[in-house]
PDB file of C-alpha atoms and ligand atoms in Angstrom:
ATOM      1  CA  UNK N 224       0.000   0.000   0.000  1.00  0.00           C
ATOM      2  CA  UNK N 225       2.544   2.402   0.831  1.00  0.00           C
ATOM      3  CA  UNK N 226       4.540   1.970  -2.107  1.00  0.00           C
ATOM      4  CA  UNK N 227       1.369   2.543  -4.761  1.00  0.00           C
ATOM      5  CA  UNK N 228       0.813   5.801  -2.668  1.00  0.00           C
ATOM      6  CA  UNK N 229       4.200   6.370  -2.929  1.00  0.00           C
ATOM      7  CA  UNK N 230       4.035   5.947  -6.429  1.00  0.00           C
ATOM      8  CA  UNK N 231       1.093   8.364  -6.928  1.00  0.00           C
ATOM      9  CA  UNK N 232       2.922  10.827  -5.331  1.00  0.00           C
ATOM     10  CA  UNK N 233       5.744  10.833  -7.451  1.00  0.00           C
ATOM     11  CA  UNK N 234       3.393  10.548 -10.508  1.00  0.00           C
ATOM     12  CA  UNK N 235       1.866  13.966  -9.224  1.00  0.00           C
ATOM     13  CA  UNK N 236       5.148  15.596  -8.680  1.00  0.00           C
ATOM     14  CA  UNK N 237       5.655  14.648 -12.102  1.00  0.00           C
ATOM     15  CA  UNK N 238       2.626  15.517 -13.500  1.00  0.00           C
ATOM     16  CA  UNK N 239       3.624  19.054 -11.813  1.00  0.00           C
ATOM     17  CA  UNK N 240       7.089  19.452 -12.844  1.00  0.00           C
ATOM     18  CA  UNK N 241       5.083  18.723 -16.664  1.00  0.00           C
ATOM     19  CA  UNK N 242       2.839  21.492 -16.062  1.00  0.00           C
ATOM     20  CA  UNK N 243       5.567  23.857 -14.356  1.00  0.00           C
ATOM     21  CA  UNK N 244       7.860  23.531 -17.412  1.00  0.00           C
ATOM     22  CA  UNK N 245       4.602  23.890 -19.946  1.00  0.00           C
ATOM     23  CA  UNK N 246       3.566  27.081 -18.251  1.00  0.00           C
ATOM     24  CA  UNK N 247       6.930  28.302 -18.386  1.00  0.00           C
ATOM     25  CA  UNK N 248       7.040  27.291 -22.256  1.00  0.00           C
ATOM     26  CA  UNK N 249       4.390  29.035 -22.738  1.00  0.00           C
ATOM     27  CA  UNK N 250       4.724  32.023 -21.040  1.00  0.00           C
ATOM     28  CA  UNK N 251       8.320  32.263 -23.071  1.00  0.00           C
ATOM     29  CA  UNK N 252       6.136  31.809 -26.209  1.00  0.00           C
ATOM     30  CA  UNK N 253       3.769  34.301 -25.453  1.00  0.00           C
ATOM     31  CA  UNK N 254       5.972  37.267 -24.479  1.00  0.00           C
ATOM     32  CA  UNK N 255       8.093  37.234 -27.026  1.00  0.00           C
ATOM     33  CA  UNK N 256       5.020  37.036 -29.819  1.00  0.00           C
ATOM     34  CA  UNK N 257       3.600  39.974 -28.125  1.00  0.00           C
ATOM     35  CA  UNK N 258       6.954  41.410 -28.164  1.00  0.00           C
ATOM     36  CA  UNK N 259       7.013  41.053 -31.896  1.00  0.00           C
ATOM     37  CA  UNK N 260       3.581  41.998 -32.456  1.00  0.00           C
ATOM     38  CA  UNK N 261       4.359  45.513 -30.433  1.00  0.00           C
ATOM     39  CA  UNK N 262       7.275  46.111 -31.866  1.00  0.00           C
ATOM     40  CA  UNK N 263       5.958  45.800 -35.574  1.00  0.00           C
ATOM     41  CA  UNK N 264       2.286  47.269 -34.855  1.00  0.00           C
ATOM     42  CA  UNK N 265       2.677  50.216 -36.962  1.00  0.00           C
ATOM     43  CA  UNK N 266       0.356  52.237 -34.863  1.00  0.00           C
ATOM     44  CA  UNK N 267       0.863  52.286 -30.494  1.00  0.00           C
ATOM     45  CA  UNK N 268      -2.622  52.208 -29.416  1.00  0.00           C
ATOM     46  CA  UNK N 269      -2.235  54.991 -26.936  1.00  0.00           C
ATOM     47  CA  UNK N 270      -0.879  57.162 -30.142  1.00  0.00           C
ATOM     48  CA  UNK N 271      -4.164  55.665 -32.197  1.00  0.00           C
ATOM     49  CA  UNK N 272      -6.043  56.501 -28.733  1.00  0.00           C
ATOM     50  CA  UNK N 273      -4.641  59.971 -29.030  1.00  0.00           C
ATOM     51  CA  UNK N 274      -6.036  60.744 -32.509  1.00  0.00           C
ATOM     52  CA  UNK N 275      -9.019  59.029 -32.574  1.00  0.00           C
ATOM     53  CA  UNK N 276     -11.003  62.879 -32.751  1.00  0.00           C
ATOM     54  CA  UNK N 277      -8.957  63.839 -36.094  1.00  0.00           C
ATOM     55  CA  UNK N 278     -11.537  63.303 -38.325  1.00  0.00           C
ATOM     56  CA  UNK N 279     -11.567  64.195 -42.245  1.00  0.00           C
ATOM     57  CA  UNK N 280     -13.008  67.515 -43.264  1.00  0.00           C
ATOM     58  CA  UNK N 281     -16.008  67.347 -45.788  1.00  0.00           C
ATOM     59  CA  UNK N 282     -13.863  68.805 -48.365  1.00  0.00           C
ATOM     60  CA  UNK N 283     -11.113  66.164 -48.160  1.00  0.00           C
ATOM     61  CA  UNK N 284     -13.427  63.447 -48.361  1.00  0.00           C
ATOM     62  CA  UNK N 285     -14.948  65.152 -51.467  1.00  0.00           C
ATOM     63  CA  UNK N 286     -11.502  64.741 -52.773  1.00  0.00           C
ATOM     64  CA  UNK N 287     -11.024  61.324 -51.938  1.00  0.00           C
ATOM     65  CA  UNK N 288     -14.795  60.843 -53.447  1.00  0.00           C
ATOM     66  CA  UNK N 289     -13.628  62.665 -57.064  1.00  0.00           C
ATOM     67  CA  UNK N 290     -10.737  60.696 -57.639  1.00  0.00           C
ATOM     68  CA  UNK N 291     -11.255  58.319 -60.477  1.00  0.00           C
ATOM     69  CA  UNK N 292     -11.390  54.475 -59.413  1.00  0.00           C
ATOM     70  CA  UNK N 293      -7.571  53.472 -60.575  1.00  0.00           C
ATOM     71  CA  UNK N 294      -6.526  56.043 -58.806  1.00  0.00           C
ATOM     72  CA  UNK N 295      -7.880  55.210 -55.746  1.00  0.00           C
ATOM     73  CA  UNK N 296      -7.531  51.860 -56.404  1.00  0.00           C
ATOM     74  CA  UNK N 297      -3.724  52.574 -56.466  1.00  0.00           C
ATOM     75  CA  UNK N 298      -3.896  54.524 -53.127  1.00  0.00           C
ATOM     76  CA  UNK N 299      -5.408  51.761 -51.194  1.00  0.00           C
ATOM     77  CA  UNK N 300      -3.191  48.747 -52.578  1.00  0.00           C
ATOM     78  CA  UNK N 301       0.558  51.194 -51.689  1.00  0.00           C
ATOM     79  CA  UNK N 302      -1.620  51.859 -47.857  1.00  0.00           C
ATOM     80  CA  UNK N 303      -2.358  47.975 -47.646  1.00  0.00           C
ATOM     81  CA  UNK N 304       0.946  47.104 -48.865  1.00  0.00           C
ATOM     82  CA  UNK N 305       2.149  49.570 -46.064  1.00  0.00           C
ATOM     83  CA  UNK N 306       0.708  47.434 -43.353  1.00  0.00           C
ATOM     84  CA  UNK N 307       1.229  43.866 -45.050  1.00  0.00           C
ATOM     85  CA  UNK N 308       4.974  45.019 -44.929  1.00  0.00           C
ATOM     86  CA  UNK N 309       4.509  45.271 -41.061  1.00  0.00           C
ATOM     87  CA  UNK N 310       2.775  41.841 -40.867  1.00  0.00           C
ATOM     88  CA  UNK N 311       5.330  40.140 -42.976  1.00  0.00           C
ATOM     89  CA  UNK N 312       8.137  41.565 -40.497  1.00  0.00           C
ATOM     90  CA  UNK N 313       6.251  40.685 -37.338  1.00  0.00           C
ATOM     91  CA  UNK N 314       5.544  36.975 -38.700  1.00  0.00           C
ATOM     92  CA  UNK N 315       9.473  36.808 -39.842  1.00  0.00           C
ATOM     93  CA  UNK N 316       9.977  37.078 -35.885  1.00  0.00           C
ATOM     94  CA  UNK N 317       7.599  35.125 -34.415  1.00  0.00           C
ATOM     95  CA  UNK N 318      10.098  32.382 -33.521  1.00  0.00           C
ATOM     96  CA  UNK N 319       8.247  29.261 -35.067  1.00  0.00           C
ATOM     97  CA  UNK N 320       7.539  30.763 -38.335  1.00  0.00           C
ATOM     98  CA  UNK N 321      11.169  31.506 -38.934  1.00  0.00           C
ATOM     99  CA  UNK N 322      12.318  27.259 -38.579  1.00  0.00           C
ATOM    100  CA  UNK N 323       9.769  26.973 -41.339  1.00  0.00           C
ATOM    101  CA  UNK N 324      11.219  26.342 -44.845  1.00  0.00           C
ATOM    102  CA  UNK N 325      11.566  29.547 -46.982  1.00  0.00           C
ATOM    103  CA  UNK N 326       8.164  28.425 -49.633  1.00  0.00           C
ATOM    104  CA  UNK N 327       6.094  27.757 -46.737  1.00  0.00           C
ATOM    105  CA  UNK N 328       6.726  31.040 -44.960  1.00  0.00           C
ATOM    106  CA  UNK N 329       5.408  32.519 -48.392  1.00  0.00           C
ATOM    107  CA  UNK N 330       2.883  30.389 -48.968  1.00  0.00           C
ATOM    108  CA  UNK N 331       1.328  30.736 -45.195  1.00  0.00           C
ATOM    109  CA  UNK N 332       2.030  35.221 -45.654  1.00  0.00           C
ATOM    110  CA  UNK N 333       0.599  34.628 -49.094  1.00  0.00           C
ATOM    111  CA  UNK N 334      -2.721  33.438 -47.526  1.00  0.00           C
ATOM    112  CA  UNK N 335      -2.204  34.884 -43.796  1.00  0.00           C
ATOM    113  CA  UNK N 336      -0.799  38.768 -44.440  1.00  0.00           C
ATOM    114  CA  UNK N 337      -4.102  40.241 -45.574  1.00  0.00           C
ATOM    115  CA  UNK N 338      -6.365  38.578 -42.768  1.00  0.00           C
ATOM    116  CA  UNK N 339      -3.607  39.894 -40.171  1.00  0.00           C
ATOM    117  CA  UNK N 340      -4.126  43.169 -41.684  1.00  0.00           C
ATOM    118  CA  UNK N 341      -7.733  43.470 -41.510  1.00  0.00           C
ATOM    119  CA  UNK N 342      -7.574  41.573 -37.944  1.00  0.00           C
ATOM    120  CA  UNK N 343      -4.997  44.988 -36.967  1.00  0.00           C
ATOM    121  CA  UNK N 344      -7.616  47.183 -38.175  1.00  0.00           C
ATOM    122  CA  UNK N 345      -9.571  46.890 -35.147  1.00  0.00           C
ATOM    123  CA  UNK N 346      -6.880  48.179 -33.178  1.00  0.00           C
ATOM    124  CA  UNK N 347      -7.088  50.872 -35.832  1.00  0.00           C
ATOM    125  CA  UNK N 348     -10.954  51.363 -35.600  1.00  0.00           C
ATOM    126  CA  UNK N 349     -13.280  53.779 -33.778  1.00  0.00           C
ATOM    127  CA  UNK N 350     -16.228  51.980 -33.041  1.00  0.00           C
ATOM    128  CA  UNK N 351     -18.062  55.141 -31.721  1.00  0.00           C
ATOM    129  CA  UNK N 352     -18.399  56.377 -35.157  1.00  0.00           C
ATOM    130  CA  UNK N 353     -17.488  53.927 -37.439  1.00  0.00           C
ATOM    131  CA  UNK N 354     -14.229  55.209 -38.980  1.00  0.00           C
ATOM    132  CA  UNK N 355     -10.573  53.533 -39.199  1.00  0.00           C
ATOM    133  CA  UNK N 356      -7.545  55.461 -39.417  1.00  0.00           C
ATOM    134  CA  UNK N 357      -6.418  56.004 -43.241  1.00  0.00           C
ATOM    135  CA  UNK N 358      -3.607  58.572 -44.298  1.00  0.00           C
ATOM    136  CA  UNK N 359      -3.333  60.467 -40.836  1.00  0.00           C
ATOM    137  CA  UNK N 360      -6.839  60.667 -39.833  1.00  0.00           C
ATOM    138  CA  UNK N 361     -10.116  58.671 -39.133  1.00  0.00           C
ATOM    139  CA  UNK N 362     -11.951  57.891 -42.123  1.00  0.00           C
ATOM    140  CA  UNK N 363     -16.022  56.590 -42.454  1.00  0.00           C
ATOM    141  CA  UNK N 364     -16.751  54.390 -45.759  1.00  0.00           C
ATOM    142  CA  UNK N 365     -17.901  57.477 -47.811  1.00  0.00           C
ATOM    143  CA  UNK N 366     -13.619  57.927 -48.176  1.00  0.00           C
ATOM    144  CA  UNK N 367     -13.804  54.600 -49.988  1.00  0.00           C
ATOM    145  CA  UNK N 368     -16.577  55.073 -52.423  1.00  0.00           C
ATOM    146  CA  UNK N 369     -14.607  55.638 -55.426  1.00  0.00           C
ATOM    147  CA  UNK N 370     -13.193  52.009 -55.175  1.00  0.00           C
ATOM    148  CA  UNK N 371     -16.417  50.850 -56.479  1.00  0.00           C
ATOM    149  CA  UNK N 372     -16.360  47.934 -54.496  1.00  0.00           C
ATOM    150  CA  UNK N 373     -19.293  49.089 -51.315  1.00  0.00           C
ATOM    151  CA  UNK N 374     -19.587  45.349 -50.623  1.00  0.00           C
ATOM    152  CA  UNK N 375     -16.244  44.767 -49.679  1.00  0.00           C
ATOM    153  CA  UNK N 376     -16.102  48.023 -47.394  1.00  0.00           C
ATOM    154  CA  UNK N 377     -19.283  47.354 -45.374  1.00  0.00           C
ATOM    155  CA  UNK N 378     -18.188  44.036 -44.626  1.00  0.00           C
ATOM    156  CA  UNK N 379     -14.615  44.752 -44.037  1.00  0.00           C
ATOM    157  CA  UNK N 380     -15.651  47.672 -41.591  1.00  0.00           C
ATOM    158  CA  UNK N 381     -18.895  45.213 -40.200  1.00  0.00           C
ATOM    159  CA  UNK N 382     -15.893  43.042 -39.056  1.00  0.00           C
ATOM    160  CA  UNK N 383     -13.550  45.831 -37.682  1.00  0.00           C
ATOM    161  CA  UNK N 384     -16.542  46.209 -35.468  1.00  0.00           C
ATOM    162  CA  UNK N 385     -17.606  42.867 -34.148  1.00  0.00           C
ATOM    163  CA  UNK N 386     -13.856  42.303 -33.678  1.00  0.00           C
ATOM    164  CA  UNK N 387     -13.651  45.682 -31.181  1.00  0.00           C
ATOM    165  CA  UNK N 388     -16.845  44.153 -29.335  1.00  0.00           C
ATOM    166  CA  UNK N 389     -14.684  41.679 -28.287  1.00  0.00           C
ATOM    167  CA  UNK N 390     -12.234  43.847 -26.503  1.00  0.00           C
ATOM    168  CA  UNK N 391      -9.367  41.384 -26.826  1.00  0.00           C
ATOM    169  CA  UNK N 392      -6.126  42.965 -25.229  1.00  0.00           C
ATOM    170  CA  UNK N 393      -2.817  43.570 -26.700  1.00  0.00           C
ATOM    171  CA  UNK N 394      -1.527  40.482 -25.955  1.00  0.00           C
ATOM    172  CA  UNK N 395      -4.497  38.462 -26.764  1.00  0.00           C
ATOM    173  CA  UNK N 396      -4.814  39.941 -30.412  1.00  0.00           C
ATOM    174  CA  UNK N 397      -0.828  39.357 -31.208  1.00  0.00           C
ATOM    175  CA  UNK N 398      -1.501  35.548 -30.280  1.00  0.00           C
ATOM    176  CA  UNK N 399      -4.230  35.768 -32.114  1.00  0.00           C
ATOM    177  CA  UNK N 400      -2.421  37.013 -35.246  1.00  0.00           C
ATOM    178  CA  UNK N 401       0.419  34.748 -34.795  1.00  0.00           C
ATOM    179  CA  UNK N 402      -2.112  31.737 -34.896  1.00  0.00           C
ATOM    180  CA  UNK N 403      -3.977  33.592 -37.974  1.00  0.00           C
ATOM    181  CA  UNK N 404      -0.900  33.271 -39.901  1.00  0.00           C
ATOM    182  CA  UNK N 405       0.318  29.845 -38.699  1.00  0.00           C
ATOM    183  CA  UNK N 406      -1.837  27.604 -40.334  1.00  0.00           C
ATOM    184  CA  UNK N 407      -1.564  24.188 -41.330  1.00  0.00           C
ATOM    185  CA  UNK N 408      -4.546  23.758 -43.708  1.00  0.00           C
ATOM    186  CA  UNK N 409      -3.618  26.381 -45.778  1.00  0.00           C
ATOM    187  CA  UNK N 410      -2.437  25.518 -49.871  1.00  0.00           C
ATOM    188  CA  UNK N 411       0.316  24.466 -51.060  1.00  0.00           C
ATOM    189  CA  UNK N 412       2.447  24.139 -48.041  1.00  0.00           C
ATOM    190  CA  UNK N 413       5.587  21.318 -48.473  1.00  0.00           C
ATOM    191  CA  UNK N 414       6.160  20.609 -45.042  1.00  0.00           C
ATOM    192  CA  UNK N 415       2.681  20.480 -43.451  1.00  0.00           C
ATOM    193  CA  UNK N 416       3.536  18.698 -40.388  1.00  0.00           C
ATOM    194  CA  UNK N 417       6.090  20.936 -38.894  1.00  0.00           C
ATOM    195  CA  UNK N 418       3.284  23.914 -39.775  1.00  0.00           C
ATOM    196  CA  UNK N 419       0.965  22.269 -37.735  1.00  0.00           C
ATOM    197  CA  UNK N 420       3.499  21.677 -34.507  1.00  0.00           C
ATOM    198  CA  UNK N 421       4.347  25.033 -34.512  1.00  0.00           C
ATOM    199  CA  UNK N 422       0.408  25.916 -34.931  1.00  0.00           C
ATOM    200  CA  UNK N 423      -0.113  23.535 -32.060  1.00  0.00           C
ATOM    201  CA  UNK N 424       2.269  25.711 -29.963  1.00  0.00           C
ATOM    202  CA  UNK N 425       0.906  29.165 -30.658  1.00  0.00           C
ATOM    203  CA  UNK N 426      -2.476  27.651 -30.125  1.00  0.00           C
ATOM    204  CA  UNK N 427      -1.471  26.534 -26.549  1.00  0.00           C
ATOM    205  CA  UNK N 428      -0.213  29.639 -26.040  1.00  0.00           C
ATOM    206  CA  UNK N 429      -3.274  31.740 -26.899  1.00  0.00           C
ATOM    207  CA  UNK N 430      -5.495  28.851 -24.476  1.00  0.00           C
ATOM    208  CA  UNK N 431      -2.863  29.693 -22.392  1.00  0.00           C
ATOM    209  CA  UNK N 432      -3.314  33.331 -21.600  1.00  0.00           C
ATOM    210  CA  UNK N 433      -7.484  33.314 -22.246  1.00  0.00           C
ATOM    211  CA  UNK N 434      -7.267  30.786 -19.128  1.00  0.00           C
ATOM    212  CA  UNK N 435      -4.977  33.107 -17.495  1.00  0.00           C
ATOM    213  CA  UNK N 436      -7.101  36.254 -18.366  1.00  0.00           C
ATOM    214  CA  UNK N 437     -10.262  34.434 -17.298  1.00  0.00           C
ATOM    215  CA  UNK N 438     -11.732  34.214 -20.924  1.00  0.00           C
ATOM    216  CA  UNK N 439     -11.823  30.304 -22.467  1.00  0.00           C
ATOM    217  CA  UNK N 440     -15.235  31.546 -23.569  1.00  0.00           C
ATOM    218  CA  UNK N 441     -13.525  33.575 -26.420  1.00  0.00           C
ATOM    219  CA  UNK N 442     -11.615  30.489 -27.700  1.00  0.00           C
ATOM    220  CA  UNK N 443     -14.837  29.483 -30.484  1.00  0.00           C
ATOM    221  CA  UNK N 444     -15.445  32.778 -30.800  1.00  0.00           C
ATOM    222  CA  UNK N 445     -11.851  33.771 -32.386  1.00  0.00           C
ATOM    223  CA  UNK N 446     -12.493  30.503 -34.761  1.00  0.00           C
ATOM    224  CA  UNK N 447     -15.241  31.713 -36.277  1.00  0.00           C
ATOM    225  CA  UNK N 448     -13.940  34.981 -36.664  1.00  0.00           C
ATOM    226  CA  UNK N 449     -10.877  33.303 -38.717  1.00  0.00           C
ATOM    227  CA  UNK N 450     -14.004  31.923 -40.952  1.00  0.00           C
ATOM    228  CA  UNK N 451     -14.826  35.100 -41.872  1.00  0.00           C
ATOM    229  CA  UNK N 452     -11.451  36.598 -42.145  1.00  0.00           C
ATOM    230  CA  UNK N 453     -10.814  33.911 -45.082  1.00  0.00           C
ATOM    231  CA  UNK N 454     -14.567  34.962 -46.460  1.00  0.00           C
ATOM    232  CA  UNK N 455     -13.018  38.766 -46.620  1.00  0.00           C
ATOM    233  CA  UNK N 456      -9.981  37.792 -48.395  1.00  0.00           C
ATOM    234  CA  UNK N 457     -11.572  35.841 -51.066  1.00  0.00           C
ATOM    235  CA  UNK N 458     -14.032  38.754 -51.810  1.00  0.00           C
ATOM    236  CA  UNK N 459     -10.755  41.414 -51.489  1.00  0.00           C
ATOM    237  CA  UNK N 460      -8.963  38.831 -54.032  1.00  0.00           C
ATOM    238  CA  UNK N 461     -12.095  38.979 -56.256  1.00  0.00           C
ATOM    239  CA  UNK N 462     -12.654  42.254 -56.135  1.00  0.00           C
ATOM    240  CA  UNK N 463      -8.518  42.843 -57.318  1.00  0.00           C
ATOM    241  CA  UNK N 464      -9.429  40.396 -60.110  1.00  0.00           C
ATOM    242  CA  UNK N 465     -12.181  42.650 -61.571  1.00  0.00           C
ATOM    243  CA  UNK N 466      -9.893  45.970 -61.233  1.00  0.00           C
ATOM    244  CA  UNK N 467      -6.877  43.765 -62.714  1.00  0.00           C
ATOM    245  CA  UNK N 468      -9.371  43.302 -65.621  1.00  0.00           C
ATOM    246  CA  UNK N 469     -10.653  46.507 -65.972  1.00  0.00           C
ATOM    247  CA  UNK N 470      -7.684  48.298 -65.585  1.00  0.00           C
ATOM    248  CA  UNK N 471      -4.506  46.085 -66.618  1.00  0.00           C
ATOM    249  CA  UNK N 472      -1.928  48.989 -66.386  1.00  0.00           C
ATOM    250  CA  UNK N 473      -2.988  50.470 -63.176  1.00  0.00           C
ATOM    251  CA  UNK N 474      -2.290  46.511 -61.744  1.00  0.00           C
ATOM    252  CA  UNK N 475       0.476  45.986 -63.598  1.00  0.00           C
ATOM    253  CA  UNK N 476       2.799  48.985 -63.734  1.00  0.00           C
ATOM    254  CA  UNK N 477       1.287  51.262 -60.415  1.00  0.00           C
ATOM    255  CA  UNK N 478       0.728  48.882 -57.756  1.00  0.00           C
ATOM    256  CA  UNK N 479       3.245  48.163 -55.086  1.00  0.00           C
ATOM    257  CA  UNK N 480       5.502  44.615 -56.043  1.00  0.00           C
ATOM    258  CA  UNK N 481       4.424  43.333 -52.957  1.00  0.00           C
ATOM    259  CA  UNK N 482       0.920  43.566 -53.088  1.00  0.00           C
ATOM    260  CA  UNK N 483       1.282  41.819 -56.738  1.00  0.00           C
ATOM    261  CA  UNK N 484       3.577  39.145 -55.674  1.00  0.00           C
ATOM    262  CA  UNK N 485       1.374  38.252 -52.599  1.00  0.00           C
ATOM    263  CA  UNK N 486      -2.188  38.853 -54.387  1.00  0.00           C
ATOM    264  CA  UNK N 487      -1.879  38.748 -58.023  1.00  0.00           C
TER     265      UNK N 487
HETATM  266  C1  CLR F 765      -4.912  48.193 -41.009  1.00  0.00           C
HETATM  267  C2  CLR F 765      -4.034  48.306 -39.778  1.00  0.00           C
HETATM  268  C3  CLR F 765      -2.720  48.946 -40.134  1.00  0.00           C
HETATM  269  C4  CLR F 765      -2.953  50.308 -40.708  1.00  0.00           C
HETATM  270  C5  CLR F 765      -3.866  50.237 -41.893  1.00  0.00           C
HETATM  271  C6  CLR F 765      -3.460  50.786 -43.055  1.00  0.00           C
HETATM  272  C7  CLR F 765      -4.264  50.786 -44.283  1.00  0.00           C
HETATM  273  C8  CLR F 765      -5.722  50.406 -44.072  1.00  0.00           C
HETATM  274  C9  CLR F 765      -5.790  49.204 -43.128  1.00  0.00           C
HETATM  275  C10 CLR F 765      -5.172  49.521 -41.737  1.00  0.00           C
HETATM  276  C11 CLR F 765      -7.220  48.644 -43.019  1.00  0.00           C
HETATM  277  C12 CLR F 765      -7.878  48.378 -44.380  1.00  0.00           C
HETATM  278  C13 CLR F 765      -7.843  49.609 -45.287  1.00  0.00           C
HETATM  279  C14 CLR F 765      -6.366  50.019 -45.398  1.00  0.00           C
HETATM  280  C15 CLR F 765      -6.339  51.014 -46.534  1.00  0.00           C
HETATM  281  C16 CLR F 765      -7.440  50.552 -47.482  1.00  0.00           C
HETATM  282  C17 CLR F 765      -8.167  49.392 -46.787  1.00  0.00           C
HETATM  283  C18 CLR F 765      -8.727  50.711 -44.691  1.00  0.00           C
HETATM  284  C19 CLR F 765      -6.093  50.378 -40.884  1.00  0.00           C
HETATM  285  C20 CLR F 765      -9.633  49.314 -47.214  1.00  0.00           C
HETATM  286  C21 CLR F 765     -10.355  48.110 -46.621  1.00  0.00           C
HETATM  287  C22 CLR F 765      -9.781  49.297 -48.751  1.00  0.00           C
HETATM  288  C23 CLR F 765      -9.240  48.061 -49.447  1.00  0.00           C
HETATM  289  C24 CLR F 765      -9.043  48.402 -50.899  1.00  0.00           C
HETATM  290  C25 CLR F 765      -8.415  47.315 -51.735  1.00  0.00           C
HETATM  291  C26 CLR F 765      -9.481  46.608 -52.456  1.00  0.00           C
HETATM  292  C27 CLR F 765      -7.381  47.898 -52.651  1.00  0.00           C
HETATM  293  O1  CLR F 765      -1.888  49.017 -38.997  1.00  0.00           O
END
């Protein structure tokens, strides 16, 4: 008898030395993707806090109304390519991502960069009165109408907003960006397995700190969100497809290399 409970004991002390080294793990994990994710955020959120009352004048979004679609077109892809350059430096430091093999760390930004960047604009978003900030100030979707694609806007903005009722922290929303990006089932990807360890890790990092912060409930939540992030870029690629179409030079000769290589 008193070697079984001897037994059990050292099985617990075990089973806590597991959990002691885990936590540790993932705290390590966890701090330094929230490092990366501050120090490539583009925007502070106190300094977004800070200008959240600059608002466009009527003129200037008269101006931004008048200009013709490839021109606007072209504004929007060198501001999205902007931010996607942020994303693509933030994933290159997220330490998993960088043991991956060079194709599948573009095949995973190819896929992941845009959703990150619409999942950042709700850091970037006023839900008060609708409006995200866009060259220096806070913009509604009027700014946007000469893209001629409303559809796109609503939704992307519809999301900016459900994401802010969430009121996911700093930390949470770089974990959740890491694991956005990380993600096994996405194409073309040569060395699935180690993807999906490393997606395994970032996941147990994220349950980590929602169990920490109190919050397992948002777990399902941030899946389905991820459904419609890949719903958003699908419309954004088919909506680039019908400018491409319309306006082959614009795409071709005016738009930022990086937006091509990663969306055309
Ligand atoms: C995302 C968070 C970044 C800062 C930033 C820069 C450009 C913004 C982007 C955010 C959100 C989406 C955005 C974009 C410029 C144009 C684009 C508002 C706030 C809208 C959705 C239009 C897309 C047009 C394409 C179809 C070309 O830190």
């Amino acid at each position: 008898y008193r070697s079984k409970r001897d037994q059990n004991v050292q099985d617990a002390e075990l089973y806590l030395k597991c959990l002691q080294s885990f936590c540790i793990f993932a705290d390590e994990l966890c701090a330094s993707i929230v490092h990366c994710h501050r120090e490539t955020s583009q925007y502070r959120a106190e300094e977004l806090q800070a200008l959240k009352l600059k608002l466009f004048s009527r003129e200037e979004i008269q101006a931004y109304q008048s200009k013709s679609v490839d021109e606007m077109w072209q504004h929007c892809a060198v501001r999205l390519t902007d931010a996607v350059q942020y994303v693509v430096e933030f994933a290159k430091r997220i330490p998993g991502f960088r043991m991956l093999n060079q194709n599948d760390q573009i095949a995973l930004l190819k896929t992941g960069s845009m959703e990150v960047v619409l999942l950042r604009m709700s850091r970037s978003f006023n839900t008060e009165n609708s409006t995200v900030f866009f060259d220096g100030k806070f913009a509604g979707v009027e700014i946007f109408k000469s893209l001629a694609c409303g559809d796109l806007i609503m939704a992307v903005f519809d999301f900016a907003h459900d994401m802010c009722a969430l009121k996911l922290s700093e930390q949470q929303i770089a974990l959740f960006s890491a694991l956005v990006l990380i993600n096994a089932d996405r194409p073309c990807l040569e060395e699935r397995g180690k993807v999906q360890r490393v997606q395994r890790s970032v996941e147990l990092g994220l349950t980590h700190i929602l169990h920490r912060d109190h919050q397992e409930n948002l777990m399902p939540k941030l899946y389905q969100r991820m459904a419609v992030l890949r719903s958003l870029c699908r419309l954004h690629l088919e909506k680039l497809g019908w400018f491409s179409q319309r306006y082959p030079l614009t795409a071709h000769s005016l738009f930022p290399p990086l937006y091509k290589e990663l969306f055309a």
